[in-house]
Short mmCIF file of C-alpha atoms and ligand atoms in Angstrom, two decimals:
data_model
loop_
_atom_site.label_atom_id
_atom_site.label_comp_id
_atom_site.label_asym_id
_atom_site.label_seq_id
_atom_site.Cartn_x
_atom_site.Cartn_y
_atom_site.Cartn_z
CA MET A 1 48.17 207.67 106.06
CA THR A 2 48.83 210.57 108.42
CA ASP A 3 52.05 212.53 108.06
CA TRP A 4 53.50 213.32 111.47
CA GLU A 5 55.73 216.09 112.70
CA ALA A 6 57.81 216.22 115.85
CA VAL A 7 57.65 218.93 118.52
CA ILE A 8 60.63 219.08 120.84
CA GLY A 9 61.55 221.17 123.88
CA ILE A 10 64.76 220.70 125.83
CA GLU A 11 65.52 221.24 129.49
CA THR A 12 69.24 221.53 130.18
CA HIS A 13 70.95 221.38 133.56
CA VAL A 14 74.38 222.96 133.88
CA GLU A 15 76.48 222.54 137.02
CA LEU A 16 78.35 225.78 137.59
CA SER A 17 82.04 225.50 138.37
CA THR A 18 82.05 227.86 141.33
CA ASN A 19 84.48 227.24 144.20
CA SER A 20 81.72 226.75 146.74
CA LYS A 21 78.19 225.39 146.75
CA MET A 22 75.00 227.36 146.07
CA PHE A 23 73.89 228.05 149.63
CA CYS A 24 76.88 227.13 151.82
CA SER A 25 80.66 227.39 151.69
CA CYS A 26 81.39 223.69 151.11
CA PRO A 27 83.84 223.16 148.25
CA THR A 28 82.49 221.90 144.92
CA GLU A 29 85.86 220.47 143.96
CA PHE A 30 85.93 217.11 145.66
CA GLY A 31 88.02 213.98 145.56
CA ASP A 32 86.76 210.42 145.73
CA GLU A 33 86.01 210.30 149.43
CA PRO A 34 82.19 210.45 149.77
CA ASN A 35 80.48 212.78 152.21
CA THR A 36 83.52 214.92 152.94
CA ALA A 37 82.35 218.15 151.25
CA VAL A 38 79.29 218.57 153.45
CA CYS A 39 78.06 220.87 156.24
CA PRO A 40 74.88 221.47 158.25
CA VAL A 41 73.36 223.53 155.39
CA CYS A 42 73.76 221.00 152.57
CA LEU A 43 72.97 218.10 154.92
CA ALA A 44 69.83 219.98 156.01
CA LEU A 45 70.48 219.85 159.73
CA PRO A 46 67.78 221.70 161.69
CA GLY A 47 68.40 225.42 162.07
CA ALA A 48 70.97 225.76 159.31
CA LEU A 49 70.23 228.64 156.94
CA PRO A 50 71.10 229.02 153.23
CA VAL A 51 72.99 232.05 151.84
CA PRO A 52 73.09 232.47 148.03
CA ASN A 53 76.44 232.28 146.26
CA GLU A 54 77.23 235.55 144.45
CA LYS A 55 79.50 233.90 141.87
CA ALA A 56 76.71 231.47 140.97
CA ILE A 57 74.31 234.35 140.40
CA GLU A 58 76.89 235.98 138.14
CA GLY A 59 77.17 232.68 136.28
CA ILE A 60 73.45 232.39 135.63
CA VAL A 61 73.19 236.04 134.57
CA LYS A 62 76.02 235.47 132.09
CA ILE A 63 74.15 232.51 130.62
CA GLY A 64 70.93 234.54 130.49
CA LEU A 65 72.60 237.48 128.76
CA ALA A 66 74.31 235.17 126.26
CA LEU A 67 70.86 233.77 125.43
CA ASP A 68 69.37 237.25 124.97
CA CYS A 69 67.13 236.89 128.01
CA GLU A 70 65.52 239.58 130.06
CA ILE A 71 67.11 239.56 133.51
CA ASN A 72 64.63 240.04 136.35
CA GLU A 73 65.86 242.60 138.82
CA ARG A 74 64.00 240.72 141.51
CA SER A 75 63.61 236.96 141.49
CA LEU A 76 62.35 234.46 144.01
CA PHE A 77 63.55 231.15 145.44
CA TYR A 78 60.99 228.40 145.87
CA ARG A 79 60.92 225.02 147.52
CA LYS A 80 60.21 222.12 145.18
CA ASN A 81 59.03 219.40 147.53
CA TYR A 82 59.59 215.74 146.91
CA PHE A 83 61.01 212.81 148.80
CA TYR A 84 64.06 210.97 147.59
CA PRO A 85 67.02 209.72 149.64
CA ASP A 86 69.55 211.85 147.74
CA LEU A 87 67.67 215.02 148.74
CA PRO A 88 68.36 215.57 152.44
CA LYS A 89 65.97 218.51 152.91
CA ASN A 90 63.12 216.70 151.16
CA TYR A 91 62.88 219.75 148.95
CA GLN A 92 65.13 221.27 146.36
CA ILE A 93 65.64 225.02 146.42
CA SER A 94 64.66 226.13 142.93
CA GLN A 95 62.74 228.90 141.22
CA TYR A 96 59.19 229.01 139.93
CA THR A 97 57.54 232.34 139.16
CA TYR A 98 60.14 235.12 138.67
CA PRO A 99 63.22 233.09 137.67
CA VAL A 100 66.48 235.05 137.21
CA CYS A 101 66.18 235.08 133.39
CA GLU A 102 63.24 234.77 130.95
CA HIS A 103 62.24 235.23 127.30
CA GLY A 104 65.49 234.61 125.46
CA SER A 105 66.42 232.92 122.21
CA LEU A 106 69.21 230.98 120.57
CA ASP A 107 69.85 230.78 116.81
CA VAL A 108 70.79 227.36 115.53
CA ASP A 109 71.71 226.23 112.09
CA VAL A 110 71.30 222.79 110.55
CA ASP A 111 72.90 222.48 107.11
CA GLY A 112 72.51 226.18 106.48
CA GLU A 113 68.84 226.18 107.63
CA PRO A 114 68.57 228.73 110.44
CA THR A 115 66.00 228.35 113.25
CA VAL A 116 65.35 230.47 116.30
CA VAL A 117 64.80 228.43 119.45
CA GLY A 118 62.91 230.37 122.10
CA ILE A 119 64.30 230.21 125.63
CA THR A 120 61.43 230.16 128.10
CA ARG A 121 63.46 230.63 131.24
CA VAL A 122 66.84 230.18 132.86
CA HIS A 123 66.58 229.55 136.57
CA MET A 124 68.81 228.84 139.53
CA GLU A 125 68.60 225.69 141.63
CA GLU A 126 70.85 223.27 143.49
CA ASP A 127 72.02 219.77 142.64
CA THR A 128 71.07 216.65 144.59
CA GLY A 129 73.39 214.09 146.15
CA LYS A 130 74.33 210.93 144.34
CA SER A 131 72.86 207.50 145.07
CA SER A 132 74.52 204.23 144.12
CA HIS A 133 72.22 201.22 144.15
CA ILE A 134 74.30 198.21 145.14
CA GLY A 135 73.39 194.61 144.23
CA ASP A 136 72.54 192.47 141.23
CA GLY A 137 70.02 194.93 139.81
CA GLY A 138 72.49 196.58 137.46
CA GLY A 139 72.22 199.86 139.39
CA ARG A 140 68.41 199.92 139.46
CA ILE A 141 66.84 200.86 142.77
CA GLN A 142 64.11 198.23 142.71
CA ASP A 143 66.55 195.30 142.57
CA ALA A 144 69.24 196.76 144.84
CA ASP A 145 70.37 195.14 148.13
CA HIS A 146 71.12 198.54 149.56
CA THR A 147 71.84 202.10 148.44
CA LEU A 148 74.89 204.24 149.18
CA LEU A 149 74.53 208.00 149.38
CA ASP A 150 77.15 210.65 148.70
CA PHE A 151 76.16 214.21 149.51
CA ASN A 152 79.28 215.89 148.12
CA ARG A 153 77.28 217.02 145.09
CA ALA A 154 74.23 218.07 147.13
CA GLY A 155 73.89 221.83 146.90
CA VAL A 156 76.21 222.38 143.93
CA PRO A 157 74.82 225.32 141.90
CA LEU A 158 72.73 224.16 139.01
CA VAL A 159 71.29 226.29 136.24
CA GLU A 160 68.27 225.03 134.32
CA ILE A 161 67.69 226.30 130.80
CA VAL A 162 64.25 225.56 129.34
CA THR A 163 63.34 226.01 125.67
CA GLU A 164 59.99 226.65 124.05
CA PRO A 165 58.71 223.64 122.08
CA ASP A 166 60.25 225.18 118.94
CA ILE A 167 62.54 222.36 117.84
CA THR A 168 61.28 220.17 115.02
CA SER A 169 63.87 217.43 114.49
CA PRO A 170 66.50 215.38 116.34
CA GLU A 171 69.20 217.08 114.22
CA GLN A 172 67.99 220.50 115.30
CA ALA A 173 67.88 219.36 118.92
CA ARG A 174 71.47 218.25 118.64
CA ALA A 175 72.52 221.51 117.01
CA TYR A 176 70.80 223.45 119.81
CA ALA A 177 72.49 221.36 122.50
CA ALA A 178 75.90 221.67 120.84
CA GLU A 179 75.60 225.45 120.51
CA LEU A 180 74.46 225.79 124.12
CA GLN A 181 77.44 223.74 125.25
CA ARG A 182 79.81 225.96 123.21
CA ILE A 183 78.29 229.08 124.77
CA VAL A 184 78.60 227.73 128.31
CA LEU A 185 82.22 226.79 127.64
CA ALA A 186 82.99 230.18 126.09
CA LEU A 187 81.49 231.89 129.16
CA GLY A 188 83.72 229.75 131.38
CA VAL A 189 80.91 229.13 133.86
CA SER A 190 80.96 225.32 133.72
CA ASP A 191 83.13 222.55 132.36
CA ALA A 192 79.93 221.39 130.59
CA ARG A 193 81.01 217.75 130.37
CA LEU A 194 78.16 215.61 129.09
CA GLU A 195 79.78 212.29 129.94
CA ALA A 196 80.49 213.45 133.50
CA GLY A 197 76.99 214.88 133.95
CA SER A 198 77.98 218.49 134.54
CA MET A 199 75.72 219.29 131.57
CA ARG A 200 72.60 217.13 131.11
CA PHE A 201 69.72 217.24 128.69
CA ASP A 202 66.11 216.17 129.26
CA ALA A 203 64.39 215.76 125.91
CA ASN A 204 60.66 216.53 125.79
CA ILE A 205 58.94 215.34 122.67
CA SER A 206 55.51 214.85 121.16
CA VAL A 207 54.24 214.25 117.65
CA ARG A 208 51.22 215.64 115.85
CA PRO A 209 49.69 215.38 112.39
CA VAL A 210 51.36 217.78 109.98
CA GLY A 211 49.25 220.91 109.59
CA THR A 212 47.70 220.79 113.08
CA THR A 213 48.71 223.26 115.75
CA GLU A 214 47.57 221.61 118.97
CA LEU A 215 50.41 220.01 120.93
CA GLY A 216 50.35 216.25 121.37
CA THR A 217 51.01 214.51 124.70
CA ARG A 218 54.74 214.55 125.41
CA THR A 219 57.24 212.26 127.02
CA GLU A 220 60.45 213.39 128.70
CA THR A 221 63.56 211.29 128.09
CA LYS A 222 66.43 211.31 130.57
CA ASN A 223 69.88 209.71 130.68
CA VAL A 224 71.15 211.09 127.37
CA ASN A 225 74.86 211.51 128.02
CA SER A 226 76.14 212.74 124.68
CA LEU A 227 74.99 214.86 121.75
CA ARG A 228 74.73 211.71 119.67
CA SER A 229 72.53 209.95 122.23
CA LEU A 230 70.27 213.01 122.36
CA GLN A 231 69.72 212.75 118.63
CA ARG A 232 69.30 208.94 118.72
CA ALA A 233 66.93 208.98 121.70
CA LEU A 234 64.71 211.58 120.02
CA ALA A 235 64.66 209.68 116.73
CA PHE A 236 63.66 206.53 118.62
CA GLU A 237 60.93 208.36 120.53
CA ILE A 238 59.48 209.88 117.35
CA ASP A 239 59.19 206.43 115.75
CA ARG A 240 57.76 204.89 118.90
CA GLN A 241 55.13 207.59 119.40
CA ILE A 242 54.05 207.48 115.76
CA ARG A 243 53.74 203.69 115.93
CA VAL A 244 51.64 203.85 119.11
CA LEU A 245 49.33 206.46 117.58
CA GLU A 246 48.97 204.67 114.25
CA GLU A 247 48.02 201.48 116.08
CA GLY A 248 45.21 203.43 117.72
CA GLY A 249 46.93 203.74 121.09
CA ARG A 250 47.62 206.91 123.04
CA ILE A 251 50.80 208.45 124.43
CA VAL A 252 51.14 208.53 128.20
CA GLN A 253 52.78 211.62 129.68
CA GLU A 254 55.74 210.05 131.40
CA THR A 255 59.46 210.18 132.04
CA ARG A 256 61.43 207.68 129.98
CA HIS A 257 64.95 206.36 130.32
CA TRP A 258 67.32 206.18 127.33
CA ASN A 259 69.44 203.07 127.22
CA GLU A 260 72.59 203.73 125.21
CA ASP A 261 73.41 200.03 124.72
CA THR A 262 70.03 198.84 123.49
CA GLY A 263 69.14 202.10 121.72
CA VAL A 264 65.61 202.23 123.17
CA THR A 265 63.74 204.32 125.73
CA THR A 266 61.74 202.65 128.49
CA SER A 267 59.17 204.02 130.87
CA MET A 268 60.63 205.23 134.20
CA ARG A 269 57.69 206.86 135.94
CA THR A 270 54.55 208.73 135.04
CA LYS A 271 55.26 212.41 134.92
CA GLU A 272 54.51 214.53 137.96
CA GLU A 273 52.49 217.65 137.32
CA SER A 274 54.00 220.76 138.83
CA GLU A 275 51.16 220.87 141.42
CA ASP A 276 52.57 217.62 142.83
CA TYR A 277 55.67 219.49 144.00
CA ARG A 278 53.71 221.85 146.26
CA TYR A 279 55.93 224.74 145.23
CA PHE A 280 56.03 227.58 147.73
CA GLN A 281 58.40 230.48 148.26
CA ASP A 282 61.32 229.54 150.52
CA PRO A 283 60.88 231.48 153.77
CA ASP A 284 64.61 231.11 154.50
CA LEU A 285 65.61 233.21 151.50
CA LEU A 286 65.01 236.85 150.64
CA PRO A 287 64.08 237.87 147.09
CA LEU A 288 67.21 237.91 144.97
CA GLU A 289 68.15 241.36 143.65
CA VAL A 290 70.12 241.67 140.44
CA THR A 291 70.27 245.42 139.89
CA LYS A 292 70.76 247.00 136.45
CA GLU A 293 74.23 248.13 137.58
CA TRP A 294 75.22 244.60 138.52
CA GLN A 295 73.82 243.31 135.22
CA ASP A 296 75.96 245.86 133.36
CA GLU A 297 79.07 244.82 135.28
CA ILE A 298 78.40 241.18 134.39
CA ARG A 299 77.66 242.03 130.75
CA ALA A 300 81.06 243.70 130.50
CA THR A 301 82.76 240.40 131.40
CA ILE A 302 81.09 238.35 128.66
CA PRO A 303 83.64 237.24 126.08
CA GLU A 304 83.01 236.98 122.36
CA LEU A 305 80.42 234.26 121.78
CA PRO A 306 80.94 231.36 119.36
CA ALA A 307 78.41 232.53 116.75
CA LYS A 308 80.06 235.92 116.45
CA ARG A 309 83.47 234.35 116.28
CA ARG A 310 82.35 232.02 113.47
CA ARG A 311 80.89 234.96 111.56
CA GLY A 312 84.24 236.75 111.77
CA PHE A 313 86.01 233.71 110.36
CA LEU A 314 83.50 233.37 107.52
CA ASP A 315 84.11 237.00 106.68
CA ALA A 316 87.84 236.25 106.57
CA GLY A 317 87.16 233.76 103.78
CA VAL A 318 86.95 230.28 105.31
CA ASP A 319 84.07 227.85 104.73
CA VAL A 320 81.36 227.07 107.30
CA GLU A 321 82.92 223.85 108.51
CA THR A 322 86.38 225.37 108.94
CA ALA A 323 84.91 228.37 110.77
CA GLY A 324 83.21 225.99 113.21
CA VAL A 325 86.35 223.99 113.91
CA LEU A 326 88.48 227.10 114.39
CA ALA A 327 85.95 228.82 116.64
CA ASP A 328 85.83 225.85 119.00
CA ASP A 329 89.52 226.24 119.77
CA ASP A 330 90.90 229.36 121.44
CA ASP A 331 94.51 228.72 120.37
CA LEU A 332 93.64 228.14 116.73
CA SER A 333 91.29 231.13 116.72
CA ARG A 334 94.04 233.39 117.99
CA LEU A 335 96.62 232.08 115.50
CA PHE A 336 94.16 232.45 112.64
CA ARG A 337 93.28 236.02 113.54
CA ASP A 338 96.85 237.10 114.09
CA ALA A 339 97.95 235.53 110.81
CA VAL A 340 95.16 237.22 108.86
CA ALA A 341 95.88 240.51 110.60
CA GLY A 342 99.50 240.02 109.50
CA GLY A 343 98.41 239.79 105.87
CA ALA A 344 97.96 236.04 105.33
CA THR A 345 95.07 234.73 103.22
CA GLY A 346 92.27 233.47 105.50
CA ARG A 347 91.29 230.57 103.29
CA THR A 348 94.82 229.12 103.13
CA VAL A 349 95.54 229.57 106.83
CA GLY A 350 92.16 228.02 107.70
CA ILE A 351 92.97 224.96 105.60
CA TRP A 352 96.40 224.57 107.23
CA LEU A 353 95.16 225.01 110.79
CA THR A 354 92.17 222.68 110.51
CA GLY A 355 94.07 220.19 108.36
CA GLU A 356 97.81 219.65 108.95
CA VAL A 357 98.02 221.43 112.30
CA ILE A 358 95.07 219.73 114.03
CA ALA A 359 96.11 216.33 112.67
CA TYR A 360 99.65 216.88 113.97
CA LEU A 361 98.45 217.96 117.44
CA ARG A 362 96.20 214.90 117.68
CA ARG A 363 98.96 212.55 116.56
CA GLN A 364 101.37 213.96 119.12
CA GLU A 365 98.67 214.45 121.77
CA ILE A 366 99.87 217.99 122.43
CA THR A 367 98.52 221.54 122.14
CA ILE A 368 99.65 224.53 120.07
CA ALA A 369 101.48 225.89 123.10
CA ASP A 370 103.73 222.80 123.04
CA THR A 371 104.87 223.63 119.49
CA SER A 372 106.86 226.57 118.22
CA LEU A 373 104.30 227.56 115.56
CA THR A 374 103.51 231.29 115.57
CA SER A 375 101.21 233.47 113.49
CA GLY A 376 104.37 235.02 112.02
CA HIS A 377 105.31 231.61 110.61
CA LEU A 378 101.89 231.34 108.98
CA VAL A 379 102.23 234.79 107.44
CA GLU A 380 105.69 233.93 106.08
CA LEU A 381 104.57 230.58 104.74
CA GLY A 382 101.52 232.16 103.13
CA SER A 383 103.56 234.79 101.36
CA MET A 384 106.02 232.16 100.08
CA VAL A 385 103.12 230.26 98.51
CA ASP A 386 101.45 233.38 97.15
CA GLY A 387 104.75 234.58 95.73
CA GLY A 388 105.29 231.27 93.92
CA ASP A 389 108.39 230.34 95.95
CA LEU A 390 106.78 227.25 97.42
CA SER A 391 104.28 224.78 95.98
CA SER A 392 101.26 224.09 98.14
CA SER A 393 102.39 220.54 98.82
CA ALA A 394 105.89 221.74 99.78
CA ALA A 395 104.19 224.29 102.08
CA LYS A 396 102.56 221.45 104.00
CA GLU A 397 105.90 219.74 104.45
CA VAL A 398 107.42 223.00 105.70
CA LEU A 399 104.49 223.54 108.07
CA LEU A 400 105.06 220.15 109.70
CA ALA A 401 108.75 220.93 110.09
CA VAL A 402 107.87 224.28 111.72
CA LEU A 403 105.62 222.39 114.16
CA GLU A 404 108.54 220.09 114.89
CA GLY A 405 110.60 223.15 115.78
CA GLU A 406 113.05 222.95 112.87
CA GLY A 407 113.05 226.71 112.28
CA THR A 408 111.25 229.38 110.28
CA PRO A 409 109.54 228.51 106.97
CA GLY A 410 112.29 230.29 105.03
CA GLU A 411 115.07 228.39 106.80
CA ILE A 412 113.32 225.06 106.41
CA ALA A 413 112.46 225.52 102.71
CA ASP A 414 116.06 226.47 102.11
CA ALA A 415 117.57 223.63 104.10
CA ARG A 416 115.29 221.07 102.44
CA ASP A 417 115.83 222.56 99.01
CA LEU A 418 112.11 223.07 98.47
CA LEU A 419 112.16 226.56 96.99
CA GLN A 420 110.64 226.87 93.56
CA VAL A 421 112.23 228.90 90.85
CA SER A 422 109.81 231.51 89.63
CA ASP A 423 112.61 233.57 88.14
CA THR A 424 111.41 233.78 84.53
CA GLY A 425 114.91 233.92 83.05
CA ALA A 426 115.86 230.43 84.23
CA ILE A 427 112.47 229.06 83.24
CA GLU A 428 112.62 230.64 79.80
CA GLU A 429 115.95 228.92 79.16
CA ALA A 430 114.51 225.57 80.15
CA VAL A 431 111.41 226.15 78.01
CA ASP A 432 113.50 226.99 74.99
CA ALA A 433 115.61 223.87 75.43
CA VAL A 434 112.49 221.69 75.74
CA LEU A 435 110.80 223.28 72.71
CA ALA A 436 113.92 222.78 70.59
CA ALA A 437 113.95 219.07 71.45
CA ASN A 438 110.23 218.58 70.79
CA ALA A 439 109.51 220.18 67.43
CA ASP A 440 106.62 217.73 66.72
CA ALA A 441 104.76 218.73 69.83
CA VAL A 442 105.24 222.41 69.05
CA ASP A 443 103.82 221.91 65.53
CA LYS A 444 100.75 220.16 66.90
CA ILE A 445 100.08 222.93 69.39
CA LYS A 446 100.55 225.59 66.73
CA SER A 447 97.94 223.80 64.59
CA GLY A 448 95.48 223.96 67.53
CA ASP A 449 95.94 220.49 69.04
CA MET A 450 96.61 221.20 72.73
CA LYS A 451 97.17 217.58 73.76
CA PRO A 452 100.98 217.77 74.03
CA PHE A 453 100.85 220.91 76.21
CA GLY A 454 100.80 218.99 79.50
CA PHE A 455 103.66 216.84 78.28
CA LEU A 456 105.74 219.94 77.60
CA VAL A 457 105.00 221.35 81.06
CA GLY A 458 106.20 218.06 82.54
CA GLN A 459 109.40 218.17 80.47
CA VAL A 460 110.20 221.71 81.62
CA MET A 461 109.55 220.75 85.27
CA ARG A 462 111.92 217.81 84.84
CA HIS A 463 114.50 220.06 83.30
CA MET A 464 114.23 222.31 86.37
CA GLY A 465 114.59 219.43 88.81
CA GLY A 466 110.92 219.83 89.83
CA LYS A 467 111.59 223.23 91.35
CA ALA A 468 109.93 225.57 88.90
CA ASP A 469 106.68 227.29 89.71
CA PRO A 470 104.25 225.43 87.39
CA LYS A 471 102.18 228.60 86.93
CA VAL A 472 105.16 230.45 85.49
CA VAL A 473 106.13 227.45 83.35
CA ARG A 474 102.65 227.35 81.84
CA SER A 475 102.58 231.03 81.06
CA VAL A 476 106.06 231.01 79.42
CA LEU A 477 105.06 227.95 77.38
CA GLU A 478 101.86 229.67 76.28
CA GLN A 479 103.80 232.73 75.13
CA ARG A 480 106.42 230.73 73.28
CA THR A 481 103.97 228.44 71.47
CA GLY A 482 101.51 231.25 70.82
CA SER A 483 98.70 229.20 72.38
P1 ADP B 1 57.88 220.58 133.38
O1 ADP B 1 58.26 221.73 134.25
O2 ADP B 1 56.81 219.75 133.93
O3 ADP B 1 59.05 219.76 132.96
P2 ADP B 1 57.36 222.46 131.22
O4 ADP B 1 56.00 222.92 130.85
O5 ADP B 1 58.26 223.43 131.91
O6 ADP B 1 57.22 221.15 132.05
O7 ADP B 1 58.06 221.99 129.88
C1 ADP B 1 59.25 221.35 129.89
C2 ADP B 1 59.76 221.29 128.46
O8 ADP B 1 58.88 220.53 127.64
C3 ADP B 1 59.89 222.63 127.78
O9 ADP B 1 61.13 222.64 127.08
C4 ADP B 1 58.74 222.68 126.81
O10 ADP B 1 59.05 223.42 125.65
C5 ADP B 1 58.57 221.23 126.45
N1 ADP B 1 57.19 220.87 126.11
C6 ADP B 1 56.05 221.22 126.74
N2 ADP B 1 54.99 220.67 126.13
C7 ADP B 1 55.45 219.94 125.08
C8 ADP B 1 54.84 219.11 124.09
N3 ADP B 1 53.53 218.90 124.04
N4 ADP B 1 55.64 218.52 123.19
C9 ADP B 1 56.98 218.70 123.24
N5 ADP B 1 57.62 219.45 124.14
C10 ADP B 1 56.86 220.06 125.06
MG1 MG B 2 60.96 219.78 133.84
ZN1 ZN B 3 77.60 222.56 152.73
#
């Protein structure tokens, strides 16, 4: 029996959310009316000339810098020639040699196992139009009665990010894709919506016997519209390829289509080799210059990236999962930081924000801004718990009331009579009363049998109407019984 290992490389397309298209001034924000955001350039009327969109170039450079790429000061636009009805020019303007960004990397982590995924290139291209195949064929071109074309999307700036074949499992592929999506969102260059297609993954995969280094023949799977489908599609493809090879067959280099409902991939078309596209430099476009000065200006606008943000949260004492949840949310991140800066304990605030607060926001379908919770409230609440004035379960009740706008933690704890007594005098009195009434229990404890200790704690709490700080009760009891 051969043991197999998977080799995976991912191509990601990201639609940039610029105001206008890549090579013309048509808007990218369009309503439902097809073919309204079009002009001679994106409809490829004879004589119309493309002009690159500066904001789009800034967007791709941001992505490249965030992925630790080298930015080419001079890059070239090529024509990628193929015929399809949604491509009015019969070529797509893309890049080939000298893309804007090359040789980057992205660190991903699966269950604490770090891997570095090499980024081969990040290049600039333009999106195609959208075809709808009408008829009984379930949207498939071969069974359609006719096809409708909408060119509103034609020419929208598209960034392609290509990895080295460094990924070794579907889980890692998912982690890579998720991290890339977080980065794109943090950069604010795209809405990166997988279900809407503004971020799309093509999953290249091959298998080979463990211990060999030569790459096997790969397939490329399209139509994965969520992180979960990316993982599922790859897992399916690994099994399928291994089965084919073990039955003595061979893998055909082809493009396959993931079907979310059936959970299988099917062959779409045999894969074109790049020679088939007759790439040549676009004579309508000059070389693109991204000077060092411009790169520096763009670098200065890059916000804190998710990985760095997570590291900061880990350093503030939260666990990996909590750090991830906090970092994905700007409002929660800000509250967390401000609360910790104000003296609150990171671990406690992290638990509140990712527990009670998120659950509350989801229930009410609102955001932090719709509530009156401030970092000051978190600091106050934290110090009440640390100071023994509030039990941790009472703190959660108070937190919900703060979210509801009932007041500050102090006011709420007071109004709801939730404050604990940690004043030792009052507790000592209660302890003495309880000990006097339970001489048997005291004798047992004094002779080394600790069983009744919990019972005594409970009695003192009862005596105090449940409002004593149990820590103080325990320590007074220990003193008094000499245990
Ligand atoms: P193309 O431009 O034809 O799509 P590329 O050579 O640019 O092909 O590779 C596309 C993606 O496929 C890259 O992410 C690359 O890492 C990955 N890839 C290439 N060869 C293999 C292979 N044998 N197995 C798995 N992935 C591969
Ligand atoms: Mg490709
Ligand atoms: Zn246009």
